[in-house]
Coordinates of C-alpha atoms and ligand atoms in Angstrom, one line a residue:
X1 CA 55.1 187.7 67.4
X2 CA 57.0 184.6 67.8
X3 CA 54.8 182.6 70.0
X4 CA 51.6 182.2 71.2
X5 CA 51.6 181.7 74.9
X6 CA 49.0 183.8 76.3
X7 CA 46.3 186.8 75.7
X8 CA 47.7 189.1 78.6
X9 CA 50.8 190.1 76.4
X10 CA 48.2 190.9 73.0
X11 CA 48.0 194.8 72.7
X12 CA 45.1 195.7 70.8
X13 CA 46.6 196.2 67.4
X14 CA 47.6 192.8 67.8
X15 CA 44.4 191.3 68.8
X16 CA 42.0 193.0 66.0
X17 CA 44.9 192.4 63.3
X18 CA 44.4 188.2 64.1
X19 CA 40.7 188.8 64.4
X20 CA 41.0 190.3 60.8
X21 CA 43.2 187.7 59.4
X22 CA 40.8 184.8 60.9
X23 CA 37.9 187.0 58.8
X24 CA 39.9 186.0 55.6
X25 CA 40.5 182.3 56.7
X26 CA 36.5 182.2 57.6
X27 CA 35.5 183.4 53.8
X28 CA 38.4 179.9 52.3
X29 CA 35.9 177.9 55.0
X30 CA 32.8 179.1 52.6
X31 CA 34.5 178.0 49.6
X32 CA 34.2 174.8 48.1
X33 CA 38.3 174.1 47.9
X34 CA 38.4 174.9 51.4
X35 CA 42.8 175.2 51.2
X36 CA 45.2 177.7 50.9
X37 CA 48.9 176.9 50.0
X38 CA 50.2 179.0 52.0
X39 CA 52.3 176.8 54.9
X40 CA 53.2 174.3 52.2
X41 CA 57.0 172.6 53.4
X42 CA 55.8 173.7 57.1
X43 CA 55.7 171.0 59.9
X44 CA 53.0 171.6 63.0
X45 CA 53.1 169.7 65.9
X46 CA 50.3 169.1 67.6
X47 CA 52.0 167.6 71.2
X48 CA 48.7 166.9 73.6
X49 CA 49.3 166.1 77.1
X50 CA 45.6 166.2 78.3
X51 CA 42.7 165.4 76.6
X52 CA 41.0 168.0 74.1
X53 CA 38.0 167.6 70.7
X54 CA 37.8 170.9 69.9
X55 CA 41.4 172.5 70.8
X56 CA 43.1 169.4 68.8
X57 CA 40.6 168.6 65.7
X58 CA 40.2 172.7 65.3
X59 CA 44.6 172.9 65.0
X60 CA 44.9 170.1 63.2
X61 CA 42.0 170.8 60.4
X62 CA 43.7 174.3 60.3
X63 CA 47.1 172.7 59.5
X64 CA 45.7 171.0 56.5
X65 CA 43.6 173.9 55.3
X66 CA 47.3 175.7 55.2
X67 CA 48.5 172.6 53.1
X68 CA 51.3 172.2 56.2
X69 CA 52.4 168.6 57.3
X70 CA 51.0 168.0 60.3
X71 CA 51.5 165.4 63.2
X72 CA 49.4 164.9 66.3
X73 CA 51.0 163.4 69.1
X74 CA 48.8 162.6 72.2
X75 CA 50.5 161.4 75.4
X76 CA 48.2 158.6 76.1
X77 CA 50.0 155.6 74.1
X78 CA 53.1 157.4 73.7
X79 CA 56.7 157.0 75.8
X80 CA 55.5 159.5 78.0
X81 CA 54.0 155.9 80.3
X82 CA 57.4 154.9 80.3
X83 CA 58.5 158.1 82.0
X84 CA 59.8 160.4 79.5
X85 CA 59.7 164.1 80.2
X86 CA 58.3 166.9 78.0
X87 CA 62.1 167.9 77.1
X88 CA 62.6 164.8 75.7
X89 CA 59.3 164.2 74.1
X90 CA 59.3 168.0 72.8
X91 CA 62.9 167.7 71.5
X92 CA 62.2 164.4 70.1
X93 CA 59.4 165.4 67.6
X94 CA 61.1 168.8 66.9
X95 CA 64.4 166.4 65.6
X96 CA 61.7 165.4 62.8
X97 CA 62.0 169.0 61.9
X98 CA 58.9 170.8 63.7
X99 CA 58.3 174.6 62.9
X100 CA 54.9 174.8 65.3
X101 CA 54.5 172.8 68.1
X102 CA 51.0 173.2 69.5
X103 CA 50.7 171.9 72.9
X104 CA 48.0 171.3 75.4
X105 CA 49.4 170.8 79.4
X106 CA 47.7 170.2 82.7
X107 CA 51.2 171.9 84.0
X108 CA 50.3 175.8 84.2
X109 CA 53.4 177.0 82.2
X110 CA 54.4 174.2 80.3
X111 CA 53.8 176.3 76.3
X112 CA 56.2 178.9 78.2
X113 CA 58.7 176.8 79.6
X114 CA 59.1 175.1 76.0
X115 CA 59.4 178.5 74.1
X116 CA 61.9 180.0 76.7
X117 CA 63.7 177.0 77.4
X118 CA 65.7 176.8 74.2
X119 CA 65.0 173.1 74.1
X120 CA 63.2 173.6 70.8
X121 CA 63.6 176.3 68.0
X122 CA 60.3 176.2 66.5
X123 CA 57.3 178.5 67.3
X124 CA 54.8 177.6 70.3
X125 CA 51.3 177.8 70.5
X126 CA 49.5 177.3 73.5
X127 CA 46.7 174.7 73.5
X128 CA 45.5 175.6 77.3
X129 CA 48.3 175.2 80.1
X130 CA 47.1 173.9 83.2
X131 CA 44.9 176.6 85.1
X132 CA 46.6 179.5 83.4
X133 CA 45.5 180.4 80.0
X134 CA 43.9 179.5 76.8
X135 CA 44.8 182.1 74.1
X136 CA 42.9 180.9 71.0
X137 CA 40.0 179.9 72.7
X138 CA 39.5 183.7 74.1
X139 CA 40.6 184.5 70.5
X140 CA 37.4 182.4 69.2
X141 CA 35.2 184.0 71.8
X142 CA 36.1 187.5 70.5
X143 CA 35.6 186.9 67.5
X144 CA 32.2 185.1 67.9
X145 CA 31.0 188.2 69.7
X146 CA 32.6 190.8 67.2
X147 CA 30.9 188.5 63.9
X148 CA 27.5 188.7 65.7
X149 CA 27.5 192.1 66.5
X150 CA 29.3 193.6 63.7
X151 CA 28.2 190.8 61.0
X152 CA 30.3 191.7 57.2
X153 CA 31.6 194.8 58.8
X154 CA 33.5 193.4 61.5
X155 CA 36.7 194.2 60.0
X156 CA 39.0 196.4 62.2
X157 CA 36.3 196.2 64.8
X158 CA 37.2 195.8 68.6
X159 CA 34.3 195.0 71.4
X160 CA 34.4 198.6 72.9
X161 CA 31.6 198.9 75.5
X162 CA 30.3 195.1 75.1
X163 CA 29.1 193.9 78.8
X164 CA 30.2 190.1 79.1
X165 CA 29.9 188.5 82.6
X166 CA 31.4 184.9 83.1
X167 CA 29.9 182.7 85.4
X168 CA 30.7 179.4 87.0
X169 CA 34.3 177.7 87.7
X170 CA 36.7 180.7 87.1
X171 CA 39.0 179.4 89.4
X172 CA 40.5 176.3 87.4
X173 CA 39.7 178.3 84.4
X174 CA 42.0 178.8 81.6
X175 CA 39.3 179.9 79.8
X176 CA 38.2 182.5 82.2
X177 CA 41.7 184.0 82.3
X178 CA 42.4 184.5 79.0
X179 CA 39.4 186.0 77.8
X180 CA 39.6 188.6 80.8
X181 CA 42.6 189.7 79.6
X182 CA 41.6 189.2 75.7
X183 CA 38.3 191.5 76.0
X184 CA 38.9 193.9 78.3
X185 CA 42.3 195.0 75.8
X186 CA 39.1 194.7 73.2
X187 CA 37.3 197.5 75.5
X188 CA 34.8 195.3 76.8
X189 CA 33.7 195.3 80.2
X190 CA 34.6 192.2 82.4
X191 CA 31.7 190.6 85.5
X192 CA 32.7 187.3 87.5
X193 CA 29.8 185.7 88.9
X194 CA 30.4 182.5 90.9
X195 CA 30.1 181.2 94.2
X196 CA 32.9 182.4 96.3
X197 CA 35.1 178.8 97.0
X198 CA 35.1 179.1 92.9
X199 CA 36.8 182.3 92.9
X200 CA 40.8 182.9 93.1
X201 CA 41.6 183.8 96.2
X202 CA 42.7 187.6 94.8
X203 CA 41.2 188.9 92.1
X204 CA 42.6 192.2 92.7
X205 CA 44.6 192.9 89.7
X206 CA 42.7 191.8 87.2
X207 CA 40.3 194.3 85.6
X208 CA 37.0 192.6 86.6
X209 CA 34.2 193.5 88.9
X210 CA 33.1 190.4 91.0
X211 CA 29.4 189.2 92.0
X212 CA 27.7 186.1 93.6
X213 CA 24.5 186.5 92.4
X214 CA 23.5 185.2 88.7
X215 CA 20.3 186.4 89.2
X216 CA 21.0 189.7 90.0
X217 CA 24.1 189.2 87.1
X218 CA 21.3 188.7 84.7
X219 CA 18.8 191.3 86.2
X220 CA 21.9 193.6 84.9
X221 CA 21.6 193.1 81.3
X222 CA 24.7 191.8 80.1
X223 CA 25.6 191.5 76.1
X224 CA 27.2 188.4 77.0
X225 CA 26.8 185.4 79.0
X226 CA 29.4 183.1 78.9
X227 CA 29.0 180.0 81.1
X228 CA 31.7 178.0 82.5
X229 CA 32.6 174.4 83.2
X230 CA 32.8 172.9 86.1
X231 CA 35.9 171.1 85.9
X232 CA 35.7 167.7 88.4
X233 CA 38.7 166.7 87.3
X234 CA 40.6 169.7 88.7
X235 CA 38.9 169.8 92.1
X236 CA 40.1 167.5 94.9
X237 CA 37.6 168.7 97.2
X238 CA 34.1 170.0 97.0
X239 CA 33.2 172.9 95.9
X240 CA 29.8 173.1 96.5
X241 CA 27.5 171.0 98.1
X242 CA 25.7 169.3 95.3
X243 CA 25.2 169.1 91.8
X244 CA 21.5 170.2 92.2
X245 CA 22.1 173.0 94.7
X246 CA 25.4 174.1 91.8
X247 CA 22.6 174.2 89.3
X248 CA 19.7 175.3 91.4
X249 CA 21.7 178.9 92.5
X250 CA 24.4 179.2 89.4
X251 CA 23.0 177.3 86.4
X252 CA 21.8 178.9 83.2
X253 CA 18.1 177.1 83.3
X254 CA 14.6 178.1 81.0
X255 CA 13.5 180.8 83.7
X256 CA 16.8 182.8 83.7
X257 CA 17.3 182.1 80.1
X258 CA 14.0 183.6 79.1
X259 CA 14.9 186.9 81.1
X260 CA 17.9 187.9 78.8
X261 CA 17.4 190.0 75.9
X262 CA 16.9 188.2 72.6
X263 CA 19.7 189.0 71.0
X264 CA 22.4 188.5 74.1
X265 CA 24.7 186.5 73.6
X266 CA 25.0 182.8 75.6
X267 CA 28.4 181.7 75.0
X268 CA 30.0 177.9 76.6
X269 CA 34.0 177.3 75.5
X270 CA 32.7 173.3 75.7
X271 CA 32.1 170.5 76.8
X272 CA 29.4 171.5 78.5
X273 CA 27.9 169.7 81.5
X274 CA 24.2 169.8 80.4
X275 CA 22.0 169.7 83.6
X276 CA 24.5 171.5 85.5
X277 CA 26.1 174.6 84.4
X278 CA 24.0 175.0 81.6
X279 CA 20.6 173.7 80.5
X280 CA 20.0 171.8 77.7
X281 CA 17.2 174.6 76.4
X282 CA 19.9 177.1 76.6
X283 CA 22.5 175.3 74.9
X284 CA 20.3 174.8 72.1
X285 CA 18.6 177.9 72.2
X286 CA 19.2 180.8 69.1
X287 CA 21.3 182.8 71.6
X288 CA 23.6 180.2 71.7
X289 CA 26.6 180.3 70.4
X290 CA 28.5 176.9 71.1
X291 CA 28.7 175.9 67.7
X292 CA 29.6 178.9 66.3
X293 CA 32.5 179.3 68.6
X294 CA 33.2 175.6 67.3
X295 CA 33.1 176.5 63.9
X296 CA 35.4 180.2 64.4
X297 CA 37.8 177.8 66.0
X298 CA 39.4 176.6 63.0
X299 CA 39.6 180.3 61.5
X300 CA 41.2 181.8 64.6
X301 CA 43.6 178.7 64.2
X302 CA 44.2 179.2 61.2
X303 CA 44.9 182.6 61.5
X304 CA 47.6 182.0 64.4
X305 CA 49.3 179.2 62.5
X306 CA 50.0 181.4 59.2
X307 CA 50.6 184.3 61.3
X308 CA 52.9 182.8 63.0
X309 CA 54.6 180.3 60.6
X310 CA 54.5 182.7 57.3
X311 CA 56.4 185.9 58.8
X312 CA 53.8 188.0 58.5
X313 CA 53.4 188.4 62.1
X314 CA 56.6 190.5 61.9
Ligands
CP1 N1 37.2 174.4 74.7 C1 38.1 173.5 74.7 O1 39.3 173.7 74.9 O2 37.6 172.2 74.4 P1 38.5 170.9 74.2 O3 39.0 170.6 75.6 O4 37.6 169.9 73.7 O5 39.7 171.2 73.3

């Protein structure tokens, strides 16, 4: 593996071997030196075109806990208002001597266009691209679900039979996309659930089933729930009518909440829109997992960067 640009092209070998390698990073986040020396003389990138907390603080927390050098670089206050294009921008860090460069897009293909290109030698992780995919967030979401259903023993462990539905905004969802791809390699079983104008127009290759009914969605017993943002600044028109009908007919409130098993799993990539997509009772609820997938971020991250950057992917 030279790159990291999406989940789609992860064969299952693949994908449990990082989830194992982020269970060895997780156990350095428990001690109280919380570093490893293993990316020492390594330079990491992090080249942020749109705005990110988690994505950004998660990759550049897991640089230093690798011991690399580490540079974040976010587009607002940079050259790029004076009209310089990602080439130049991406070639002008990497002159510094990159040997990651982490980057975060609202152009759908912009991590692959920089690790085909040949504009750039060093290795290219993708930080979200546009509306296409998220790879280490799906990564984080697998391996929240594998740590709470598989605990110490999660080890080697894929998500064979697991129900997950997503629900909400799938269409501008980088999120959604990767993790469809991610978990259903994993063996889990895939259910959209949204309103039809926030669908993709065909969903016909992708191994999903498709509802528009949360109630009955929930009514089905899912393992998983993960909830989705709405993302207002990707939609040009509306959607839906309101903000109270969105929430009223697709929103994860007390009533629905309190029909799921105890022990299923309410999942939210962040940042949520509390009131809207999900309530503020179910955010904070015990089947939550919102901080957990916070905290597993900086493991998966880990993993990916030494993975990538030590040769052991090979
Ligand atoms: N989940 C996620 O990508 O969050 P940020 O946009 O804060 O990085």
């Amino acid at each position: 593996m030279r790159h990291l640009l999406s989940t789609r092209d992860l064969d299952r070998a693949t994908a449990v071997g990082i989830l194992d390698v982020a269970e060895d990073m997780a156990e350095v986040a428990g001690r109280e030196v919380k570093k490893l020396p293993t990316l020492r003389g390594k330079t990491v990138i992090n080249l942020f075109f749109e705005d990110s907390t988690r994505t950004r603080t998660s990759f550049e927390l897991a640089a230093k806990r690798l011991s690399a050098d580490l540079i974040t670089f976010s587009a607002k206050g940079s050259s790029v208002s004076k009209g310089e294009s990602l080439k130049d921008t991406a070639q002008t860090l990497a002159a510094m001597g990159a040997d990651a460069v982490v980057i975060r897009h609202s152009a759908s293909g912009a991590a692959q266009t920089l690790a085909t290109s040949g504009w750039i030698d060093a290795a290219v992780l993708n930080a979200g691209d546009g509306t296409h995919e998220h790879p280490t967030q799906a990564l984080l979401d697998a391996f929240t679900m594998r740590r709470r259903l598989h605990g110490a023993a999660s080890r080697g462990k894929d998500l064979d039979g697991l129900q997950v539905t997503l629900v909400g905004d799938i269409v501008h969802s980088r999120v959604a996309r990767s993790n469809v791809w991610l978990l259903t390699t994993l063996g889990a079983t895939v259910r959209l659930v949204a309103p039809a104008t926030l669908l993709p127009a065909n969903t016909s290759g992708w191994p999903v089933t498709v509802g528009f009914d949360l109630d009955e969605a929930i009514d089905a017993d899912p393992d998983v729930v993960m909830m989705l943002r709405i993302q207002a600044e990707r939609m040009n028109a509306a959607f839906f009518p309101n903000a109270r009908e969105y929430s009223r007919q697709w929103g994860l409130d007390e009533e629905r909440l309190a029909r799921l098993r105890p022990d299923t799993m309410v999942m939210h990539p962040g940042p949520m829109n509390r009131g809207l997509e999900i309530s503020a009772s179910a955010a904070d609820s015990s089947r939550s997992t919102v901080l957990e997938q916070v905290t597993n971020g900086v493991s998966i991250r880990m993993a990916v960067l030494y993975l990538l950057l030590s040769g052991a992917a090979e």
